[in-house]
PDB file of C-alpha atoms in Angstrom:
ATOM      1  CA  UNK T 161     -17.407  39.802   9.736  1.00  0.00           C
ATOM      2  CA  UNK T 162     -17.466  36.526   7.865  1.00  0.00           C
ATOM      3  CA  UNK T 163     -20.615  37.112   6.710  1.00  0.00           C
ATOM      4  CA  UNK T 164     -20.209  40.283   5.359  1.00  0.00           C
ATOM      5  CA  UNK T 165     -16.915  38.739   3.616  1.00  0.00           C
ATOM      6  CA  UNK T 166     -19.260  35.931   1.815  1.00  0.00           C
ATOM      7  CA  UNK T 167     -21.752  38.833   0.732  1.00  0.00           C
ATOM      8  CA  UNK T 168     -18.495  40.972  -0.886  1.00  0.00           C
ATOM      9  CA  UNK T 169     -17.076  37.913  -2.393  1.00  0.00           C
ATOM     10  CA  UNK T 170     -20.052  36.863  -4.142  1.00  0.00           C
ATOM     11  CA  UNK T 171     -20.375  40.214  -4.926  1.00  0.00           C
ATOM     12  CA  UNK T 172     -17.206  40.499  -6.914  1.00  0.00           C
ATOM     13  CA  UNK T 173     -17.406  37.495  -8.339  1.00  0.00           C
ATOM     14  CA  UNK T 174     -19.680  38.007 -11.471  1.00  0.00           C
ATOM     15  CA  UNK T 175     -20.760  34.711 -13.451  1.00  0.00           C
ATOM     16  CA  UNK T 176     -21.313  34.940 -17.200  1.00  0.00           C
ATOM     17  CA  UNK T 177     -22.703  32.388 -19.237  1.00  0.00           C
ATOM     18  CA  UNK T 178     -22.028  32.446 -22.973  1.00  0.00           C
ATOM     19  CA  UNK T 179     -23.053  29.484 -25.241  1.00  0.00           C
ATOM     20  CA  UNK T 180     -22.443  27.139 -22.837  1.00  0.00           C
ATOM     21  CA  UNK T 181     -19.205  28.409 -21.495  1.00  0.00           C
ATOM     22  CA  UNK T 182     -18.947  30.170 -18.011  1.00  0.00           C
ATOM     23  CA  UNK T 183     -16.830  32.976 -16.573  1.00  0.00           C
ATOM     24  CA  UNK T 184     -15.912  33.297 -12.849  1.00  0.00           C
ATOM     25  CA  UNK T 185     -13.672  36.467 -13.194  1.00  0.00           C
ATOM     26  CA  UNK T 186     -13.253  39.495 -10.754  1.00  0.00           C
ATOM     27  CA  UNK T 187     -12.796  42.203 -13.435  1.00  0.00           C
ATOM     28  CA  UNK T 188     -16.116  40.867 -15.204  1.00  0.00           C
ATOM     29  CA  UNK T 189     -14.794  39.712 -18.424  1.00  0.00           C
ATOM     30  CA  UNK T 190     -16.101  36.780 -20.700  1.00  0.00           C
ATOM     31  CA  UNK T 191     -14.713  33.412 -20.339  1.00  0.00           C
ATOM     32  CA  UNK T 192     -11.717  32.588 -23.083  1.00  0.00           C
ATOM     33  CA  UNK T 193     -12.672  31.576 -26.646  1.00  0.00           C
ATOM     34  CA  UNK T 194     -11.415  27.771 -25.691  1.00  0.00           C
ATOM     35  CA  UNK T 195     -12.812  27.029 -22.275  1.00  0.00           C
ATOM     36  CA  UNK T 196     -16.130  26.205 -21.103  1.00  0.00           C
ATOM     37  CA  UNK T 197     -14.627  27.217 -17.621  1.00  0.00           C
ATOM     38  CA  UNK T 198     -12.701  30.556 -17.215  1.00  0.00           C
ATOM     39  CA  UNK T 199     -11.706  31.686 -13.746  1.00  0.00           C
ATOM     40  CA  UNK T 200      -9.928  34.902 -13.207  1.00  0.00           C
ATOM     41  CA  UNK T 201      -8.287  36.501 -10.407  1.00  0.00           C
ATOM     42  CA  UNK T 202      -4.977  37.872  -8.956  1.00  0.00           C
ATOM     43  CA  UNK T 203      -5.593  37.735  -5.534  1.00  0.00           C
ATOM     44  CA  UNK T 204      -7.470  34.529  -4.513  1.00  0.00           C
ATOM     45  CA  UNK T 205      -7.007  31.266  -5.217  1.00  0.00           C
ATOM     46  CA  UNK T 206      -9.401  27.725  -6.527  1.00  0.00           C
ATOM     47  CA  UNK T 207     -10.004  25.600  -3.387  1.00  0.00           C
ATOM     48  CA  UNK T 208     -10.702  21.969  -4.473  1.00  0.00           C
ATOM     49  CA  UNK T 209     -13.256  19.850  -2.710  1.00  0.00           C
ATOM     50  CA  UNK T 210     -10.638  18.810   0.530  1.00  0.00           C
ATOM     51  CA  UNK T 211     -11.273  15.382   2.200  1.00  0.00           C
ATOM     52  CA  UNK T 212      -9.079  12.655   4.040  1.00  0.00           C
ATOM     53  CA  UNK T 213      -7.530   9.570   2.438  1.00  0.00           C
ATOM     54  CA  UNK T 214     -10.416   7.722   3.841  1.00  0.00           C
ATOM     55  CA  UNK T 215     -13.044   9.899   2.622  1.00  0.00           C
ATOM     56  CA  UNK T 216     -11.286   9.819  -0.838  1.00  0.00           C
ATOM     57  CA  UNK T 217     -11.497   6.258  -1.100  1.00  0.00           C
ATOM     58  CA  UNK T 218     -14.894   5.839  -0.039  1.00  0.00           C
ATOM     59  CA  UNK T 219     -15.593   8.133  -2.990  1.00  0.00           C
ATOM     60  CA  UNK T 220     -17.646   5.644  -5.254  1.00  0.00           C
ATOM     61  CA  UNK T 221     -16.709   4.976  -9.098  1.00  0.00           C
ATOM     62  CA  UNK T 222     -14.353   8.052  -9.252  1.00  0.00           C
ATOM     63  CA  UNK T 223     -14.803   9.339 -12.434  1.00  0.00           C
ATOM     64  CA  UNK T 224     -10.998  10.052 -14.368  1.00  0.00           C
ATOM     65  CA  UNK T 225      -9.622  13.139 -14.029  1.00  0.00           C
ATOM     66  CA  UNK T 226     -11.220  14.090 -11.094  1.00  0.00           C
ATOM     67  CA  UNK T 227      -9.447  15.752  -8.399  1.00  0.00           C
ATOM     68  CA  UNK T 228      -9.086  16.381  -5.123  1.00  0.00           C
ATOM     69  CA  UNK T 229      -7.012  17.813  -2.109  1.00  0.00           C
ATOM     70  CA  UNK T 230      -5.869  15.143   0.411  1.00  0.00           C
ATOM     71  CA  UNK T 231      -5.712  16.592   4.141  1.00  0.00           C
ATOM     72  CA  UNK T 232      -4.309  13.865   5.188  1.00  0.00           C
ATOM     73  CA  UNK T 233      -1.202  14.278   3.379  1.00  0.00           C
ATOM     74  CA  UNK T 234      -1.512  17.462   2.386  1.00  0.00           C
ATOM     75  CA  UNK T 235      -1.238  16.861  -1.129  1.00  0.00           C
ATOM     76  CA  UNK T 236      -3.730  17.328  -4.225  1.00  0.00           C
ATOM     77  CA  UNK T 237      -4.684  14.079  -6.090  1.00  0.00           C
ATOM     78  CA  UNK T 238      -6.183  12.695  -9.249  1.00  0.00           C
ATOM     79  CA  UNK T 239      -7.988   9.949 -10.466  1.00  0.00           C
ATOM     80  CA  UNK T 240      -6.591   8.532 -13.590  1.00  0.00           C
ATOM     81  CA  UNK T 241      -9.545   5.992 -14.305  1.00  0.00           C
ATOM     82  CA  UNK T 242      -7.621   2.951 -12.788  1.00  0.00           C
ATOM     83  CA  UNK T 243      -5.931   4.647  -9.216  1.00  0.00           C
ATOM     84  CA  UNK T 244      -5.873   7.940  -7.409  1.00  0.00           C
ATOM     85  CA  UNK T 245      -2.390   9.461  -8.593  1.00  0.00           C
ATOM     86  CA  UNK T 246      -0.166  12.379  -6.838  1.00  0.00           C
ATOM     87  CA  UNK T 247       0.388  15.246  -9.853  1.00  0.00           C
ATOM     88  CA  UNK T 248       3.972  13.936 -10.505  1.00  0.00           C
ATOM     89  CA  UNK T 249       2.359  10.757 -11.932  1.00  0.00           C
ATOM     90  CA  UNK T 250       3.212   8.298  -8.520  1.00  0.00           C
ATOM     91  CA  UNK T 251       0.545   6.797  -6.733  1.00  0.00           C
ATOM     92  CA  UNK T 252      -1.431   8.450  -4.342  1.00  0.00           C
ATOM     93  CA  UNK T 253      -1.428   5.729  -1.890  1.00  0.00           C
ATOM     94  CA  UNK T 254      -0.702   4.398   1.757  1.00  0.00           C
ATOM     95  CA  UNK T 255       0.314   2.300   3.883  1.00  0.00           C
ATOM     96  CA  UNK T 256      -3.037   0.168   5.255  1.00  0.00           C
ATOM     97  CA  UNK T 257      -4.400   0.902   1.492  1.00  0.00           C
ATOM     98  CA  UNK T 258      -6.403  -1.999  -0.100  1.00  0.00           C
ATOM     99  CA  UNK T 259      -4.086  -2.021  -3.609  1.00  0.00           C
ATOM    100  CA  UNK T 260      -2.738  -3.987  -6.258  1.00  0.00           C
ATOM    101  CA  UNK T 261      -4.483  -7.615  -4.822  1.00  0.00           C
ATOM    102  CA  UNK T 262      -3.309  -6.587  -0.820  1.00  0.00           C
ATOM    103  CA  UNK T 263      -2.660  -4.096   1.498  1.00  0.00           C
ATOM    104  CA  UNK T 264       0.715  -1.985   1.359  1.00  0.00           C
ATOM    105  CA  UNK T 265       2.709  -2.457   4.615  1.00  0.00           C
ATOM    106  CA  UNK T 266       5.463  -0.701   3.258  1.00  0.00           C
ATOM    107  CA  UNK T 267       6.231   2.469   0.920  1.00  0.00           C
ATOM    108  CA  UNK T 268      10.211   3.043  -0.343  1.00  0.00           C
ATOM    109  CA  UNK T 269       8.630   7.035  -1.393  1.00  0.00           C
ATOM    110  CA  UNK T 270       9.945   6.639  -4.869  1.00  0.00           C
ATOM    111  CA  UNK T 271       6.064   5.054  -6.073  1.00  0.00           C
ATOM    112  CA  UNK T 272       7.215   1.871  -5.001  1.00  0.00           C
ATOM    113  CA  UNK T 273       6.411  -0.773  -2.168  1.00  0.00           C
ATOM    114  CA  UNK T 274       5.392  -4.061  -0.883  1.00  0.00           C
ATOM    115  CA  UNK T 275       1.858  -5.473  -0.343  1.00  0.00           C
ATOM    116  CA  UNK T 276       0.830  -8.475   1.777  1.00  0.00           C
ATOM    117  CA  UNK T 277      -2.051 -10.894   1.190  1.00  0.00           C
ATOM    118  CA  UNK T 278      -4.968 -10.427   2.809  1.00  0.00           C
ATOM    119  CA  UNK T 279      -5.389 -13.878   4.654  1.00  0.00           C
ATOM    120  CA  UNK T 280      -2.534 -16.646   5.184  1.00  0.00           C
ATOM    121  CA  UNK T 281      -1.530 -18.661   2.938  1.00  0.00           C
ATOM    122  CA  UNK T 282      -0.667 -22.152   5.457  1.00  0.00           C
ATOM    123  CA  UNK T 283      -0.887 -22.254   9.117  1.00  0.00           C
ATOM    124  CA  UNK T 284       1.530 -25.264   8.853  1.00  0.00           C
ATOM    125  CA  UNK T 285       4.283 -25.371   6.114  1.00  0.00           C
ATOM    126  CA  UNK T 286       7.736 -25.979   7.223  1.00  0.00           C
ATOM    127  CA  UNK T 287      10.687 -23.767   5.571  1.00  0.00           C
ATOM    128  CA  UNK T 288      11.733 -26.884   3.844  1.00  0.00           C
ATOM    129  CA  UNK T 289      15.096 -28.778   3.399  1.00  0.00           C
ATOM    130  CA  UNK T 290      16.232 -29.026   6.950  1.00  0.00           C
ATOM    131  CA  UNK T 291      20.011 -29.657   7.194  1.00  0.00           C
ATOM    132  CA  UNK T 292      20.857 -28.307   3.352  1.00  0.00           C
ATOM    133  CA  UNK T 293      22.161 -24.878   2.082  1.00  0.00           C
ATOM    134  CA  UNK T 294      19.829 -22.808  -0.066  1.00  0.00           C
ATOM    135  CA  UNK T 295      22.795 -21.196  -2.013  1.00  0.00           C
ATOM    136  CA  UNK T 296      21.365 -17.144  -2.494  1.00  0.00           C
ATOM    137  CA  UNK T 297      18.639 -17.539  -0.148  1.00  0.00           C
ATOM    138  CA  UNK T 298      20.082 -15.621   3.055  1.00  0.00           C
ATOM    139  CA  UNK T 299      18.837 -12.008   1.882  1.00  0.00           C
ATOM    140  CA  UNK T 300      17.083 -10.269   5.211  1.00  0.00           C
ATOM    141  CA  UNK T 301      16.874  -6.722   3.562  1.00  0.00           C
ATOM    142  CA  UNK T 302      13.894  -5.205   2.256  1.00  0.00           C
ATOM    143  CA  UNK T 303      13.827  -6.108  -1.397  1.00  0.00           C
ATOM    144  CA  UNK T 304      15.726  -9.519  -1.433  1.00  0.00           C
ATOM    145  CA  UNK T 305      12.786 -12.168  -0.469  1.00  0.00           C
ATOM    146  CA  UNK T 306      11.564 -12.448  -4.278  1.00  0.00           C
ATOM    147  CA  UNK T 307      14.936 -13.390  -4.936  1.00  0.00           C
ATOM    148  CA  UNK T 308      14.997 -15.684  -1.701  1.00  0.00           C
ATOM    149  CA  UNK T 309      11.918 -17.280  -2.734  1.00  0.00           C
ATOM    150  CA  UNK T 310      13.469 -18.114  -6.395  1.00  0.00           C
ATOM    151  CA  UNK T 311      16.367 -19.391  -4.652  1.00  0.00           C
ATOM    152  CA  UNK T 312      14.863 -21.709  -2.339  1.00  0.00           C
ATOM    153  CA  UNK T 313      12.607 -22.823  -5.507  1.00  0.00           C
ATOM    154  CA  UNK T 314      15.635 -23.809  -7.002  1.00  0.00           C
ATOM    155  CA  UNK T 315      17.535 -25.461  -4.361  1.00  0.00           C
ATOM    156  CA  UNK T 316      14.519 -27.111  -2.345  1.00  0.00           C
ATOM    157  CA  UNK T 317      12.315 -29.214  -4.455  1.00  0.00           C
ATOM    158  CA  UNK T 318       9.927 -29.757  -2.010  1.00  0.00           C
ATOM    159  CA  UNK T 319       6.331 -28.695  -2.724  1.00  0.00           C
ATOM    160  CA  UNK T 320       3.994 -27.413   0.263  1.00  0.00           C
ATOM    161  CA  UNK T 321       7.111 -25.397   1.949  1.00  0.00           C
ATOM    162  CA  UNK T 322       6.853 -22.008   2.407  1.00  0.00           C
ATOM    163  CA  UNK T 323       8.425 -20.568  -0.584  1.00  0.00           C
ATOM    164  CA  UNK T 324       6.992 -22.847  -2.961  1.00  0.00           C
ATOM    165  CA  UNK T 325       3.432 -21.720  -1.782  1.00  0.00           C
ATOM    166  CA  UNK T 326       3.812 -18.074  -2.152  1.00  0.00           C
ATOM    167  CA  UNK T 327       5.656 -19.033  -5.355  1.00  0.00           C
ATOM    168  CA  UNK T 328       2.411 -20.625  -6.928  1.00  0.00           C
ATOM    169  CA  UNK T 329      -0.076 -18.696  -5.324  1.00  0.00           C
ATOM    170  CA  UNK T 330      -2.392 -16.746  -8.004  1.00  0.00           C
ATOM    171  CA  UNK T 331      -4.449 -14.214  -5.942  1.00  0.00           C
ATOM    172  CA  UNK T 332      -6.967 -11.023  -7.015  1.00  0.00           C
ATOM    173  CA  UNK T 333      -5.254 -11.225 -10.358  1.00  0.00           C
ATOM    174  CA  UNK T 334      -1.510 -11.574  -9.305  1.00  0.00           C
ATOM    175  CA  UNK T 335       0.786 -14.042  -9.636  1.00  0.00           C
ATOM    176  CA  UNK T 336       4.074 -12.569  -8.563  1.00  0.00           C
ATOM    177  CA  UNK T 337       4.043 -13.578  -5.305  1.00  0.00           C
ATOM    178  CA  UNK T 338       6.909 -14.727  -2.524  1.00  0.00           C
ATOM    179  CA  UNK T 339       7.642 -15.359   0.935  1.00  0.00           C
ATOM    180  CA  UNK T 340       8.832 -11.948   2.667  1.00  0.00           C
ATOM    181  CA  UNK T 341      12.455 -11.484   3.794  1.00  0.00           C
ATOM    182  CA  UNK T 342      13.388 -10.935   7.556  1.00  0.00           C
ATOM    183  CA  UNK T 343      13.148  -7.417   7.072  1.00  0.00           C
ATOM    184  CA  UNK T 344       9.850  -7.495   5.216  1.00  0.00           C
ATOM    185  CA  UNK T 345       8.340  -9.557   7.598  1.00  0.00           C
ATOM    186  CA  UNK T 346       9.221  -7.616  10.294  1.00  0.00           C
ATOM    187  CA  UNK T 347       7.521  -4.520   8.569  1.00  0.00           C
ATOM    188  CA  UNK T 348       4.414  -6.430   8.174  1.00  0.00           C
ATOM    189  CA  UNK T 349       4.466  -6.582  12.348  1.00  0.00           C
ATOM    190  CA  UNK T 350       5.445  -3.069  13.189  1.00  0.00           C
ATOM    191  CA  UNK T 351       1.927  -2.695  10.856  1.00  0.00           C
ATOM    192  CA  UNK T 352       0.268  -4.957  11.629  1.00  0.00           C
ATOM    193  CA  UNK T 353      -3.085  -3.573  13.159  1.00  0.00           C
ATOM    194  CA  UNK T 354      -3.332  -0.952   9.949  1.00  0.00           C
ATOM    195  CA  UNK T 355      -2.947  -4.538   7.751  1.00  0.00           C
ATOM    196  CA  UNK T 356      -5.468  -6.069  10.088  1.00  0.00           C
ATOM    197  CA  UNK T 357      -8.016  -3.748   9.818  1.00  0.00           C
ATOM    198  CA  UNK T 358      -8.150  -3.455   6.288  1.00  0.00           C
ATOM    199  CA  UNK T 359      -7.411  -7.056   5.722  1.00  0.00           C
ATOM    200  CA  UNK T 360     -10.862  -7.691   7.662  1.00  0.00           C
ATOM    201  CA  UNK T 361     -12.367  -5.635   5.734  1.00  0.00           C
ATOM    202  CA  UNK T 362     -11.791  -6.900   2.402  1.00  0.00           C
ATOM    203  CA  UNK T 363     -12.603 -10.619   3.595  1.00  0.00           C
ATOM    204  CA  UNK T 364      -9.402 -11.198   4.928  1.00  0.00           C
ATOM    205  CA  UNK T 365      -8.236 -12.787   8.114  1.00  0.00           C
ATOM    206  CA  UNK T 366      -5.941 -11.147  11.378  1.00  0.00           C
ATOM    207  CA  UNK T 367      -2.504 -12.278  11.698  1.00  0.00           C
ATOM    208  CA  UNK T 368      -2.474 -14.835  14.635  1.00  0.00           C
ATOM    209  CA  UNK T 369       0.159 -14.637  17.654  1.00  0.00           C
ATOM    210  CA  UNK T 370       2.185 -17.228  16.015  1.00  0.00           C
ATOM    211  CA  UNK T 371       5.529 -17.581  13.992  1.00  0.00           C
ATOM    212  CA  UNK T 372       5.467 -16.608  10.945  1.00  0.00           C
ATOM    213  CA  UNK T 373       8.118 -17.776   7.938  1.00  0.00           C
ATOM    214  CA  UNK T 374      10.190 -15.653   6.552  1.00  0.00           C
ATOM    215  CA  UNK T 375      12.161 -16.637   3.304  1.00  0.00           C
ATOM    216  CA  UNK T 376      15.881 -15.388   4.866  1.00  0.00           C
ATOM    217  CA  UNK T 377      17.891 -18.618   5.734  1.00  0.00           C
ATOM    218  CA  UNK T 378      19.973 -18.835   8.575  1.00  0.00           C
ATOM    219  CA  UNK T 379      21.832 -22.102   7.896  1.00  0.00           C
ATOM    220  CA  UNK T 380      21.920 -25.171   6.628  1.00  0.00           C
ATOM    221  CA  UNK T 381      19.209 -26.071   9.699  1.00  0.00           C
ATOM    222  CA  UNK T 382      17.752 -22.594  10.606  1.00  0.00           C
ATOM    223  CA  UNK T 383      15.769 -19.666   9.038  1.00  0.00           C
ATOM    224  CA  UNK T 384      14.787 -16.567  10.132  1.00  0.00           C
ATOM    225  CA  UNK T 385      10.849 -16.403  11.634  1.00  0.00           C
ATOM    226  CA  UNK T 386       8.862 -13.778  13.760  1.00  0.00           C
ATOM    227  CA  UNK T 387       6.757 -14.487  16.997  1.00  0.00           C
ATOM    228  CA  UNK T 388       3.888 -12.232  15.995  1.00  0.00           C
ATOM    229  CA  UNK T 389       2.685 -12.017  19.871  1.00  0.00           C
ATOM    230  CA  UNK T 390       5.039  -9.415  20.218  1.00  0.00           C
ATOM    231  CA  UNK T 391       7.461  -9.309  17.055  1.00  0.00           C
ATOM    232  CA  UNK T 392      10.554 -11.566  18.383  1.00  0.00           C
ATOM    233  CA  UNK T 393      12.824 -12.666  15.475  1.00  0.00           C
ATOM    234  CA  UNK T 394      14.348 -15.894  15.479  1.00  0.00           C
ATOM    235  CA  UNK T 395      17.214 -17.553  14.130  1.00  0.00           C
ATOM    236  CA  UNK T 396      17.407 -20.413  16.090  1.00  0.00           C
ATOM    237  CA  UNK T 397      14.431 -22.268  14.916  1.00  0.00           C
ATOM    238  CA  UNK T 398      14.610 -25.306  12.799  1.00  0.00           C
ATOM    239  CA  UNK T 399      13.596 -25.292   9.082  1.00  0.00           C
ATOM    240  CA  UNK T 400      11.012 -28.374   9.455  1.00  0.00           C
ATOM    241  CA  UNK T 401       9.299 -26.335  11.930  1.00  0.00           C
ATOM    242  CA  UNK T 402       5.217 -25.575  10.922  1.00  0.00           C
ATOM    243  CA  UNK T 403       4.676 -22.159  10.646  1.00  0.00           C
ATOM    244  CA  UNK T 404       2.434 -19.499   9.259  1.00  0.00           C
ATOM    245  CA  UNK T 405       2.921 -18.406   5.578  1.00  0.00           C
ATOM    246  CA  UNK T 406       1.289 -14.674   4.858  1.00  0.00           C
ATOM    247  CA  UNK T 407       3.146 -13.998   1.190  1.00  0.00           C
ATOM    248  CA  UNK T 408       3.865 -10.672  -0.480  1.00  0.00           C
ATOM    249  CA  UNK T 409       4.365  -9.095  -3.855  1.00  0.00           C
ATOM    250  CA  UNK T 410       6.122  -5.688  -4.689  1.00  0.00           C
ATOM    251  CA  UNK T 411       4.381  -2.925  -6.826  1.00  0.00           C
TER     252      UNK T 411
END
């Protein structure tokens, strides 16, 4: 039966070539006037080449406008000459995707999102300015540790902490990077293998079983940090503790 289907289809389908153009049209008519392409039909559809996010991004030197449907999320894309786009113009990407100078950990589904760097950035800063109140600097959501970060720039003067390192850090053509939030951070755990893996392959590192620094203060002697053995946040660690420093930059 699917054979003779194949045989009927090709049948029915009746290719015309006319100076260059070509007509694919059930009821054998000549391609339009204006396209070198002309497909007709009212009871089948145009399957695009379908493939998995992977298998789209192994794709080598997409060419722009090319298209494709993404099994993986069900969902055609493009290729605008710079990034694989959705067809309402946001970014086909996700999370444990090599973009924008890291890999995305985390996707708010409005186009935006946070990225982390591939490697760390210290394996020993401290938080900085143990005993004094970073005034602004106590954001834990997701969103608030850019402004942490300018916040403890401001209060803490101290270079080599935490903050300041993500603050200076230029990386794969970025420079707007900062030390995640308690909330961030902890979203860079729950993913962490995805990060890993791609991290590793893009010449990155693993994240260790170690604390990491977030930029949320606690108090005047404590900020937040999380035990990446098995994603334990603490408060109750002191700011002049050395920690790990992995910094992150919104898209």
């Amino acid at each position: 039966m699917k054979r003779t289907t194949i045989l009927l289809t090709a049948v029915l389908f009746t290719a015309i070539s006319t100076m260059a153009q070509v007509a694919i049209n059930k009821d054998g008519s000549d391609a339009n006037a204006s396209a070198i392409l002309d497909v007709k039909a009212t009871d089948v559809g145009f399957l695009p080449p379908r493939m998995t996010h992977a298998q789209r991004n192994a794709i080598s030197s997409p060419a722009a406008g090319l298209q494709i449907f993404n099994t993986t999320t069900n969902r055609p894309n493009y290729y605008n000459g710079s990034a694989w786009m959705y067809f309402d113009n946001t970014p086909a990407i996700l999370i444990g995707d090599f973009y924008q100078g890291g890999v995305i950990f985390y996707l708010d589904g409005s186009g935006g999102g946070l990225v982390c760097a591939v490697s760390d950035q210290s394996s020993a800063a401290e938080w900085g300015c143990y005993t004094t109140a970073i005034s602004g600097a106590d954001g834990t959501a997701i969103g608030t540790g850019a402004q942490n970060t300018i916040d403890i720039e401001a209060g803490c003067t101290t270079p080599g902490i935490a903050a300041d390192i993500c603050a200076n850090l230029s990386l794969n053509g970025y420079i707007d990077w900062f030390l995640p939030s308690k909330d961030e951070l902890n979203e860079m755990y729950i993913n962490k293998a995805t990060i890993d893996a791609t991290a590793l392959a893009n010449g990155g590192t693993a994240f260790v079983g170690n604390y990491y620094w977030s930029s949320s203060e606690y108090n005047n002697g404590n900020a937040w940090s999380q035990y990446f053995y098995n994603g334990t946040q603490y408060n109750i660690l002191s700011k002049g503790n050395p920690f790990y420093v992995r910094a992150v930059r919104a898209l």
